[in-house]
Amino acid sequence: MWPLLTMHITQLNRECLLHLFSFLDKDSRKSLARTCSQLHEVFEDPALWSLLHFRSLTELQKDNFLLGPALRSLSICWHSSRVQVCSIEDWLKSAFQRSICSQHESLVNDFLLRVCDRVRGLNDTVARGT
């Protein structure tokens, strides 16, 4: 019988760690990065963040991703009954509905301004609310 060998994740080289991180979602990447400084450095490697996909507007406000020079594809797609309200004419909306639409617009605009500040080589961008 072969002896059991144990290895700690931090004993893997950076390339292997980046590969492992690439299979994780944004929240899992952030959780793993909080465990030690070496894994946090891998989390902050721009090569890990060439593709970002957001499924809700609240995800834009989290700190579980990195906007950097390696970002090539950005997708912001969300579904909400509130967003459907934003697609109707302004004069048909109540004050509350106008407020929601304004918040959505402001959140997306602010995020896209951050993207423009930090990312120069973006090839593909999708922003869609349904």
XYZ file of C-alpha atoms in Angstrom:
130
model
C 0.000 0.000 0.000
C 1.253 3.485 -0.891
C 1.796 5.972 1.918
C -0.633 8.878 1.938
C 0.965 12.133 0.955
C -0.657 15.371 1.944
C -0.194 18.683 0.303
C -1.517 22.069 1.277
C -3.110 24.164 -1.449
C -0.509 26.898 -0.952
C 2.208 24.454 -2.013
C 0.871 24.546 -5.561
C 2.573 26.920 -7.975
C 0.868 30.122 -9.061
C -0.183 28.737 -12.444
C -2.018 25.836 -10.791
C -3.641 28.157 -8.266
C -4.857 30.460 -11.048
C -6.279 27.446 -12.851
C -8.107 26.303 -9.703
C -9.452 29.808 -9.048
C -10.758 29.976 -12.620
C -13.337 27.290 -11.800
C -14.771 29.241 -8.856
C -17.502 31.869 -8.901
C -16.733 35.394 -7.674
C -17.936 34.799 -4.092
C -15.972 31.552 -3.750
C -12.841 33.220 -5.112
C -13.173 35.990 -2.543
C -13.779 33.510 0.306
C -10.715 31.480 -0.617
C -8.632 34.648 -0.951
C -9.478 35.596 2.634
C -7.753 32.482 3.982
C -4.149 33.617 3.477
C -2.035 36.290 1.844
C -0.707 33.952 -0.878
C -4.233 33.105 -2.053
C -5.209 36.763 -1.824
C -2.360 37.571 -4.220
C -3.745 34.991 -6.658
C -7.216 36.572 -6.316
C -5.696 39.927 -7.274
C -3.927 38.570 -10.352
C -5.434 40.412 -13.364
C -5.132 37.236 -15.480
C -7.940 35.722 -13.394
C -10.380 38.466 -14.366
C -10.616 38.445 -18.162
C -14.360 37.663 -18.079
C -16.933 39.108 -15.697
C -20.610 38.221 -15.630
C -23.123 39.842 -13.281
C -26.604 38.391 -12.784
C -28.017 41.181 -10.653
C -27.434 44.862 -10.091
C -26.492 44.242 -6.442
C -23.500 42.190 -7.641
C -22.027 45.399 -9.085
C -21.640 46.752 -5.553
C -19.771 43.768 -4.103
C -16.015 43.612 -3.647
C -15.681 40.039 -4.936
C -14.103 40.854 -8.289
C -11.249 42.836 -9.784
C -11.508 45.350 -12.599
C -8.196 45.366 -14.367
C -6.297 45.460 -17.615
C -6.968 41.799 -18.450
C -10.755 42.266 -18.610
C -11.909 41.458 -22.147
C -15.573 40.584 -21.736
C -18.157 42.142 -19.418
C -21.768 41.033 -19.112
C -24.380 42.660 -16.888
C -27.722 40.884 -17.296
C -30.446 40.963 -14.709
C -34.102 40.094 -14.442
C -36.483 41.979 -12.225
C -40.092 43.018 -12.328
C -38.807 46.428 -11.291
C -36.666 46.656 -14.414
C -39.732 46.003 -16.555
C -41.160 49.194 -15.061
C -38.135 51.097 -16.361
C -38.993 50.184 -19.930
C -42.310 52.057 -19.928
C -42.709 55.744 -20.695
C -41.661 58.078 -17.898
C -44.955 59.922 -17.806
C -46.779 56.648 -16.996
C -44.612 55.925 -13.931
C -45.396 56.810 -10.347
C -42.826 58.758 -8.323
C -41.757 55.496 -6.673
C -41.248 53.793 -10.035
C -39.232 56.757 -11.354
C -37.062 56.554 -8.234
C -36.331 52.843 -8.796
C -35.434 53.441 -12.441
C -33.168 56.327 -11.492
C -31.365 54.139 -8.929
C -30.843 51.375 -11.515
C -29.551 53.837 -14.078
C -27.226 55.511 -11.584
C -25.831 52.189 -10.347
C -25.079 50.908 -13.850
C -23.656 54.252 -15.002
C -21.351 54.509 -11.976
C -20.136 50.951 -12.513
C -19.494 51.523 -16.219
C -17.530 54.684 -15.388
C -15.340 52.583 -13.063
C -14.851 50.091 -15.887
C -13.843 52.861 -18.307
C -11.344 54.205 -15.754
C -9.626 50.859 -15.160
C -10.001 48.841 -18.350
C -8.577 49.829 -21.715
C -8.833 46.685 -23.864
C -12.434 45.624 -23.361
C -13.626 43.684 -26.427
C -17.196 42.819 -25.519
C -19.803 44.459 -23.281
C -23.405 43.451 -22.699
C -25.792 45.286 -20.358
C -29.347 44.063 -20.380
C -32.268 44.145 -17.977
C -35.395 42.094 -18.549
